[in-house]
PDB file of C-alpha atoms in Angstrom:
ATOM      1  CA  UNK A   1      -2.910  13.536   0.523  1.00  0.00           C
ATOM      2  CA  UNK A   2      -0.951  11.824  -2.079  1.00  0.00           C
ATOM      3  CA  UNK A   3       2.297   9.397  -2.530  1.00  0.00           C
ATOM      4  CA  UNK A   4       4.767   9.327  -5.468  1.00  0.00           C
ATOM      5  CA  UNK A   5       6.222   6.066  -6.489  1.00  0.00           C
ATOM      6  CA  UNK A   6       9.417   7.641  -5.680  1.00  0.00           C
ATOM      7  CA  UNK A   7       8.059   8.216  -1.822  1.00  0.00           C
ATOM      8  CA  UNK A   8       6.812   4.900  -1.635  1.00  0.00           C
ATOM      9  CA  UNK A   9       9.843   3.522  -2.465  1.00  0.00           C
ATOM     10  CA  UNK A  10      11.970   5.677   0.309  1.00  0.00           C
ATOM     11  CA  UNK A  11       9.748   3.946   2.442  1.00  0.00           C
ATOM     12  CA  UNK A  12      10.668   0.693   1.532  1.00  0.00           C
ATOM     13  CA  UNK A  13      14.300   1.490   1.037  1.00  0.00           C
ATOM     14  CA  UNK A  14      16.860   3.981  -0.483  1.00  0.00           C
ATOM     15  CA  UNK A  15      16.190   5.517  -3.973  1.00  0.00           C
ATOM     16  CA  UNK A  16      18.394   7.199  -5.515  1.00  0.00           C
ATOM     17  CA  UNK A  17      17.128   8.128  -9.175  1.00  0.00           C
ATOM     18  CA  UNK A  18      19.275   8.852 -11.952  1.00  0.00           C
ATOM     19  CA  UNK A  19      19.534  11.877 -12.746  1.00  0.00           C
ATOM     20  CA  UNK A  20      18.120  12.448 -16.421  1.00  0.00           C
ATOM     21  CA  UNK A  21      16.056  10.147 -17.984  1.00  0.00           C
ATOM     22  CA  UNK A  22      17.120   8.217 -21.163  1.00  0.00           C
ATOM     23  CA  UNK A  23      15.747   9.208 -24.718  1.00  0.00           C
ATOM     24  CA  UNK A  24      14.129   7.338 -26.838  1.00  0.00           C
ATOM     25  CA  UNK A  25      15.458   7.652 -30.606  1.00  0.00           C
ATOM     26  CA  UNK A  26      11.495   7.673 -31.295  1.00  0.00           C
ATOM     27  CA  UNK A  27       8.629   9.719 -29.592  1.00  0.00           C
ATOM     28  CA  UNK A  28       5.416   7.883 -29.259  1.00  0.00           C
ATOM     29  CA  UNK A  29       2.635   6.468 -27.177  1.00  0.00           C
ATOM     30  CA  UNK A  30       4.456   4.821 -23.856  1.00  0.00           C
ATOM     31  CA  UNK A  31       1.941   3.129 -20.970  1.00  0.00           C
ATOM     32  CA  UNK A  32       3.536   2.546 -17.310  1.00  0.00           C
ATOM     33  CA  UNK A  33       1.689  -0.375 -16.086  1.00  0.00           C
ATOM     34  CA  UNK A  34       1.087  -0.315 -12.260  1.00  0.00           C
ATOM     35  CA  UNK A  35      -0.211  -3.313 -10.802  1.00  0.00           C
ATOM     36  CA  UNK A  36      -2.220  -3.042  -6.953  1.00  0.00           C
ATOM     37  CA  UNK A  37      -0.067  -5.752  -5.636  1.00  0.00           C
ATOM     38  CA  UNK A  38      -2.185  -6.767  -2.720  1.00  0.00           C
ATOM     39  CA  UNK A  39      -5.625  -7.150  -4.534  1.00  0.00           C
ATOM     40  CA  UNK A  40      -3.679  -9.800  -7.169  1.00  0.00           C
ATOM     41  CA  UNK A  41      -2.014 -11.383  -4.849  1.00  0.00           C
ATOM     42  CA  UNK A  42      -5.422 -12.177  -3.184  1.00  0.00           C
ATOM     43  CA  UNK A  43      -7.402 -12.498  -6.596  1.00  0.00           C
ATOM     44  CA  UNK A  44      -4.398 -14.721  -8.664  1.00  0.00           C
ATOM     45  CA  UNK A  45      -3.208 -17.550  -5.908  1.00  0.00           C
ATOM     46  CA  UNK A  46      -0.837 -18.780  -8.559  1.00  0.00           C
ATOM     47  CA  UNK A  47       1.694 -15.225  -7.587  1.00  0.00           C
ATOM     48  CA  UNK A  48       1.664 -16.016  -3.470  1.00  0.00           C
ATOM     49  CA  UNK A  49       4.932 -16.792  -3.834  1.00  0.00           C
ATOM     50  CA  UNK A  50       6.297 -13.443  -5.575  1.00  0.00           C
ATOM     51  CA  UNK A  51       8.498 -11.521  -3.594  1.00  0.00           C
ATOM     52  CA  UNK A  52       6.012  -8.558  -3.573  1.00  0.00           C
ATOM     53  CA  UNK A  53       3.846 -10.753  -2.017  1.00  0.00           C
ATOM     54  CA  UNK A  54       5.652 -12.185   0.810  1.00  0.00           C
ATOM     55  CA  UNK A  55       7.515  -8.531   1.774  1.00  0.00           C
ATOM     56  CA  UNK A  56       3.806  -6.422   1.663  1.00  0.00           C
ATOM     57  CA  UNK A  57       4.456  -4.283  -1.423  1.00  0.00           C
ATOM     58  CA  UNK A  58       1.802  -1.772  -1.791  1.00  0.00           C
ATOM     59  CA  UNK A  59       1.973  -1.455  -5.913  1.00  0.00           C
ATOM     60  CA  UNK A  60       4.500  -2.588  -8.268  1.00  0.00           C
ATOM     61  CA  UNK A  61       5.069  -2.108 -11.900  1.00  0.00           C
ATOM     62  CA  UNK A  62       5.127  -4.655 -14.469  1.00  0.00           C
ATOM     63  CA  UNK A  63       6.234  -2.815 -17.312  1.00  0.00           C
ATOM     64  CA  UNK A  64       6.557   0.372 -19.868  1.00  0.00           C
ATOM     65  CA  UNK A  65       5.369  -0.550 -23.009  1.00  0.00           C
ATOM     66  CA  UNK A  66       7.953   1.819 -25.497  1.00  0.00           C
ATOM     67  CA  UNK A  67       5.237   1.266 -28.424  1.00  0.00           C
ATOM     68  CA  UNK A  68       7.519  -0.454 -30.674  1.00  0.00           C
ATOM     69  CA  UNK A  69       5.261  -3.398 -30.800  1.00  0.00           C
ATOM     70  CA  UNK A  70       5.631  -6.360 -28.510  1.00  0.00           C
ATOM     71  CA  UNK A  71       7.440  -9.703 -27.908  1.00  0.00           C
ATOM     72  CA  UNK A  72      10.598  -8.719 -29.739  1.00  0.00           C
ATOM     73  CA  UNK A  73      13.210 -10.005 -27.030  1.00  0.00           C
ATOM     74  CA  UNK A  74      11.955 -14.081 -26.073  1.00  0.00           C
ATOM     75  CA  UNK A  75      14.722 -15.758 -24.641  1.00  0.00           C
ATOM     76  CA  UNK A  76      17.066 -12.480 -24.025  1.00  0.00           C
ATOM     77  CA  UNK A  77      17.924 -11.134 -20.377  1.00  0.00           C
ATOM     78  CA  UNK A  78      17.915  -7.684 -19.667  1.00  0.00           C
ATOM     79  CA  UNK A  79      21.373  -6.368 -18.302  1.00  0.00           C
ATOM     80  CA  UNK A  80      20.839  -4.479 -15.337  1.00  0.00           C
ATOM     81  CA  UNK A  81      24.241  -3.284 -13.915  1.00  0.00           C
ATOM     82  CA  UNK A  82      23.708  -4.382  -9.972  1.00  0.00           C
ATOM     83  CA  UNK A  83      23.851  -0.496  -8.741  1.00  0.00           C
ATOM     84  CA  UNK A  84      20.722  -0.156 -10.991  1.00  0.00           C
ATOM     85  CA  UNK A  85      19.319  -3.557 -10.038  1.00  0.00           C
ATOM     86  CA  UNK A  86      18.977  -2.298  -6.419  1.00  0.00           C
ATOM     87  CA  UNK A  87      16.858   1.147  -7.654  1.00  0.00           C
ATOM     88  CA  UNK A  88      14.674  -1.408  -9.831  1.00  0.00           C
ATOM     89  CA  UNK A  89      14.093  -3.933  -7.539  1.00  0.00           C
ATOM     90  CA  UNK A  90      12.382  -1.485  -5.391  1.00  0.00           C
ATOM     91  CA  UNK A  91       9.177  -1.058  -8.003  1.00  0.00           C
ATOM     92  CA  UNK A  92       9.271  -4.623  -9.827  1.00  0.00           C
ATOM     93  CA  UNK A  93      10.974  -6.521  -6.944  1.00  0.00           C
ATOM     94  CA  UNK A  94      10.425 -10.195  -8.978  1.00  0.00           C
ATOM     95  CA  UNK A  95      12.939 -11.333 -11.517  1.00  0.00           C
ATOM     96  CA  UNK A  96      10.286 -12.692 -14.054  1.00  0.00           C
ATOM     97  CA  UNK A  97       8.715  -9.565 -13.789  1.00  0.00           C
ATOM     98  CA  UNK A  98      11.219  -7.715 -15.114  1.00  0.00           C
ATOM     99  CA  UNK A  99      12.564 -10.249 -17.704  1.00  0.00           C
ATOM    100  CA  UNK A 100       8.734 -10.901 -19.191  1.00  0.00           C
ATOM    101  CA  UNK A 101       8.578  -7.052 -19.731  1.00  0.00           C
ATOM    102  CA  UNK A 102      11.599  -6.694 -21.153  1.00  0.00           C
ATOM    103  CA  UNK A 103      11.133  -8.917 -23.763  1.00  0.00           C
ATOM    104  CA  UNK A 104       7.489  -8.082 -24.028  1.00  0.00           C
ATOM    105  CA  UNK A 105       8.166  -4.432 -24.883  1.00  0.00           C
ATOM    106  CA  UNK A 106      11.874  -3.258 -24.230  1.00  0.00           C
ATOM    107  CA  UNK A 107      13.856  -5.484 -26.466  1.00  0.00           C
ATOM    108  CA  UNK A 108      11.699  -4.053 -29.181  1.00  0.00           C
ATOM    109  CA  UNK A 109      12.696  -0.841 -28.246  1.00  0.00           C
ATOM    110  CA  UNK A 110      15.808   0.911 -29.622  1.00  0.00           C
ATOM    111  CA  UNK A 111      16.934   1.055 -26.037  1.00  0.00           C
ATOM    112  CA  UNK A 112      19.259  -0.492 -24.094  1.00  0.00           C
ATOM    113  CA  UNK A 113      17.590  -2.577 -20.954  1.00  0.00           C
ATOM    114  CA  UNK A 114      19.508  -0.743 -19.151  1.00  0.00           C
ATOM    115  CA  UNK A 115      18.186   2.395 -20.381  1.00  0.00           C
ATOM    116  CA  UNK A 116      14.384   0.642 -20.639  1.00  0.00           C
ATOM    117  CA  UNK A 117      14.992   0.442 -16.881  1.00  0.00           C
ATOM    118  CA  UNK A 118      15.943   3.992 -16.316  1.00  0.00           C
ATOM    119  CA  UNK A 119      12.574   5.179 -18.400  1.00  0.00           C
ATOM    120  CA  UNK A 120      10.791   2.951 -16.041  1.00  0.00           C
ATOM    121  CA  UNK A 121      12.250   4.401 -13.319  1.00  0.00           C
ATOM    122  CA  UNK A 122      12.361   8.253 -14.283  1.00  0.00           C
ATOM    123  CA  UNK A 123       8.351   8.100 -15.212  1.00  0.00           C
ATOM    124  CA  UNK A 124       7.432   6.296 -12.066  1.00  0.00           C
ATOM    125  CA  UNK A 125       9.552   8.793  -9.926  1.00  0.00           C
ATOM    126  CA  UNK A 126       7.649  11.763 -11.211  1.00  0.00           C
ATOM    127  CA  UNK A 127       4.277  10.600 -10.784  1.00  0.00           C
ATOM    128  CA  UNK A 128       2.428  11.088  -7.814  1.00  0.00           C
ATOM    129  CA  UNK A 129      -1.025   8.661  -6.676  1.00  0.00           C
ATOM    130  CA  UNK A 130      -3.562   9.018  -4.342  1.00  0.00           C
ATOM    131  CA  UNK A 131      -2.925   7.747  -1.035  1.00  0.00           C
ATOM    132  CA  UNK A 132      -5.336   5.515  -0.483  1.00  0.00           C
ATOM    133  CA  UNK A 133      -3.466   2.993  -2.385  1.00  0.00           C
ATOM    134  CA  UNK A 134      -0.878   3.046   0.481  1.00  0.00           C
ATOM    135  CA  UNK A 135      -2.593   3.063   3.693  1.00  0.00           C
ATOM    136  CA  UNK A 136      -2.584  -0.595   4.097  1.00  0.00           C
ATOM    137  CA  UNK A 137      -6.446  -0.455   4.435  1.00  0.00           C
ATOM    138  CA  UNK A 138      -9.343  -1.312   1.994  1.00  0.00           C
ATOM    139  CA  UNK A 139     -11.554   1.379   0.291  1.00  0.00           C
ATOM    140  CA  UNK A 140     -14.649   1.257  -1.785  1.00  0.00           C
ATOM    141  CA  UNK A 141     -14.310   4.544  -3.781  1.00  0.00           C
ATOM    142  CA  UNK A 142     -16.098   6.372  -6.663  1.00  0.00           C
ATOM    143  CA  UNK A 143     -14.119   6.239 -10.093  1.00  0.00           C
ATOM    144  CA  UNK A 144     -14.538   9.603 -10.731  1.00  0.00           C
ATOM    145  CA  UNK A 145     -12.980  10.670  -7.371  1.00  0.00           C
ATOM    146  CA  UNK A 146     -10.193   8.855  -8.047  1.00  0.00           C
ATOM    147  CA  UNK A 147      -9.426  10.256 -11.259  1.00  0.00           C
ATOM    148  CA  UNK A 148     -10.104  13.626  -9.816  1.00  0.00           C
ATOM    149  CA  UNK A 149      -7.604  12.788  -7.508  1.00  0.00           C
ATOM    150  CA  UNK A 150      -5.066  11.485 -10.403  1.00  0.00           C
ATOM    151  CA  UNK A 151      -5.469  14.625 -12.357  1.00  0.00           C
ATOM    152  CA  UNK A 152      -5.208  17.595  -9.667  1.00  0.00           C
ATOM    153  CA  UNK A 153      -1.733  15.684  -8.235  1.00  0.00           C
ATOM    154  CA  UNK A 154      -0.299  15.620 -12.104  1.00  0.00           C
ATOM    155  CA  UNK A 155       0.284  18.673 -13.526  1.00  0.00           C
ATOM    156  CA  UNK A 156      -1.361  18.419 -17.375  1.00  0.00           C
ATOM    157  CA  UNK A 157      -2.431  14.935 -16.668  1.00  0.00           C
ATOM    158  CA  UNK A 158      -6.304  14.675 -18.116  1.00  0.00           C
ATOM    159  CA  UNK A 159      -8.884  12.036 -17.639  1.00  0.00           C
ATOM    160  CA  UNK A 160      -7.716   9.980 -20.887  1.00  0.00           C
ATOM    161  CA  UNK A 161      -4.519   9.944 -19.991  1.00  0.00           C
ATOM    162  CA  UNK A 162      -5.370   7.356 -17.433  1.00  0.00           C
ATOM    163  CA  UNK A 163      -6.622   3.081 -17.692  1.00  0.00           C
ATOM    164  CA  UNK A 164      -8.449   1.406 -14.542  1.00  0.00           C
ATOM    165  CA  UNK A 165      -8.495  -2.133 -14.951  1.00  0.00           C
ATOM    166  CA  UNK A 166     -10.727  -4.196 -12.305  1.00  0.00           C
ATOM    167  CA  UNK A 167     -11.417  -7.430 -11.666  1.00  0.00           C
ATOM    168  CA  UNK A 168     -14.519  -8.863 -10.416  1.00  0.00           C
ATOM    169  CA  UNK A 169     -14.170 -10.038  -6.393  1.00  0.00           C
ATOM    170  CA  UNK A 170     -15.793 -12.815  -4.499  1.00  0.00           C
ATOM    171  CA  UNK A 171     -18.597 -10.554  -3.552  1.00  0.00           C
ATOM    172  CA  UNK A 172     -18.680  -9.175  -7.569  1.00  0.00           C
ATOM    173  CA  UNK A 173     -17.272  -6.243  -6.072  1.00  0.00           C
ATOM    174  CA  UNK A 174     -15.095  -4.330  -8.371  1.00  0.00           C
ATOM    175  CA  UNK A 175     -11.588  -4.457  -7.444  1.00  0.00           C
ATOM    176  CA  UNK A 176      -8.898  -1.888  -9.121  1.00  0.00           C
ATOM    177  CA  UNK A 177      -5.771  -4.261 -10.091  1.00  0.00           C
ATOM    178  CA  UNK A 178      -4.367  -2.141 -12.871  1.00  0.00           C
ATOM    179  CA  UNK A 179      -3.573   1.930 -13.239  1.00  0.00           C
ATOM    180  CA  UNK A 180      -2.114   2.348 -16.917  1.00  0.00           C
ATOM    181  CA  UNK A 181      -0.792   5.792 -17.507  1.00  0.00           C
ATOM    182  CA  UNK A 182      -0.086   6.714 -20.815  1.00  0.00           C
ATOM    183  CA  UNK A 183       2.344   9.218 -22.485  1.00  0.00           C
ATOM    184  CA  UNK A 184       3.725  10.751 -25.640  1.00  0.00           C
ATOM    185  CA  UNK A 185       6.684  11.475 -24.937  1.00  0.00           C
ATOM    186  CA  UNK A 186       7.886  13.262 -21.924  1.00  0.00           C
ATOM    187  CA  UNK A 187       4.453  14.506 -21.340  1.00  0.00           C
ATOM    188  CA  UNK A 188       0.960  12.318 -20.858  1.00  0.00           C
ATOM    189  CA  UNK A 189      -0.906  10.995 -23.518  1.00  0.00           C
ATOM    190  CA  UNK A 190      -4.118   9.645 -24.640  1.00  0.00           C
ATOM    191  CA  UNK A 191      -4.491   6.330 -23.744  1.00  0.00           C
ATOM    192  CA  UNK A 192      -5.037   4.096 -26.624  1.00  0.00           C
ATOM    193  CA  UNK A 193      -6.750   0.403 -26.692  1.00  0.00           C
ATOM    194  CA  UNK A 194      -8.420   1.396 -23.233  1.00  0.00           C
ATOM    195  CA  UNK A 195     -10.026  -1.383 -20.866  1.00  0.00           C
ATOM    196  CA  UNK A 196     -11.946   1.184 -18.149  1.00  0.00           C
ATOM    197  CA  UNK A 197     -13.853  -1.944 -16.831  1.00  0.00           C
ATOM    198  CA  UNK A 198     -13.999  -0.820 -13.198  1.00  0.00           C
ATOM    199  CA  UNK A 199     -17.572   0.921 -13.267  1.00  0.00           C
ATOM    200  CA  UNK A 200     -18.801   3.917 -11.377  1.00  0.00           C
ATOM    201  CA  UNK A 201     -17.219   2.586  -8.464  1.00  0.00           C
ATOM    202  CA  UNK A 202     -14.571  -0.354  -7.177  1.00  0.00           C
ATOM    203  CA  UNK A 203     -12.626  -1.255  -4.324  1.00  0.00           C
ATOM    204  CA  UNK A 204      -8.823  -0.498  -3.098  1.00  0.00           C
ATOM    205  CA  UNK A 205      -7.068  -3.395  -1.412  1.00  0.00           C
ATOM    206  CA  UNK A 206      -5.239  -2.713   1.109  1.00  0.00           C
ATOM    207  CA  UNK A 207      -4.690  -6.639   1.680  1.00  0.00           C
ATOM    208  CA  UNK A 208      -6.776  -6.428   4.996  1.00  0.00           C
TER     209      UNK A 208
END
């Protein structure tokens, strides 16, 4: 079985996505950044208090690097029309979420954060994950499985297209907290500057 992003979201309230996605006056290398929101809120105390946190989220993302560089944008706000801000807050639910990415990567972006937002949203909607990471429950699974898993859901998605980042649990387990997936364009990429740190095998947190 697998979830989108988009389904996930239904789940946790009404999406409505825009209807085209907003172009980028430049094609390049673009990474969606998903974090497993119950492993690092179990693994980084310090983010208890997040909203994504306290309400159960499953996964969140913390960004869309454009590939313009980074840290363009410190001490500007992203303008999020409130319409939009209810579709956004449904994937990056915490204010300082979305302002630290937008001035991390979108404000170096020719795009509007309003638009950043809407390429956030548009490449989150289309991409499906395996369900595991929405049952609620832990798993210890094989990286390779997973991946399998990533690629046969995305249609011309390959293995390099895709970044697992782990941390190291209590028990040294392996535990995924990252999923970078990386595009050129409209279409998935190589990833470039790759962690892969999570070994042959690692653990999903479900948060029980």
């Amino acid at each position: 079985m697998a979830i989108s992003i988009a389904a996930l979201l239904l789940l946790q309230g009404t999406l409505s996505l825009p209807a085209q996605a907003a172009n980028a006056s430049r094609t390049g290398q673009r990474v969606l950044m998903i974090e497993m929101t119950p492993a690092l809120c179990s693994l980084q105390p310090t983010r208890s208090r997040m909203r994504q946190c306290l309400e159960g989220y499953s996964l969140t993302v913390s960004g869309l690097d454009m590939g313009y560089g980074e840290r363009c944008g410190r001490g500007s706000e992203p303008r999020i029309t409130p319409l939009q801000l209810k579709v956004v807050n449904r994937i990056m639910p915490d204010t300082t979420v979305r302002t630290q990415a937008w001035q991390r990567y979108g404000a170096c972006s020719p795009l509007s954060s309003s638009n950043y937002f809407r390429q956030i949203i548009n490449y989150a909607g289309a991409l499906k994950l395996p369900n595991e990471l929405n049952t609620g429950n832990s798993y210890t699974v094989l990286k390779s499985r997973f991946i399998g898993q990533m690629t046969s859901l995305n249609n011309g998605m390959t293995p390099a297209n895709i970044d697992l980042i782990c941390q190291a649990g209590t028990q040294r387990q392996m535990i995924l907290t990252d999923v970078h997936v990386c595009y050129e364009g409209s279409k998935f990429g190589n990833c470039h500057n790759v962690v892969d740190n999570c070994g042959s095998k690692f653990v999903i947190s479900g948060g029980k």
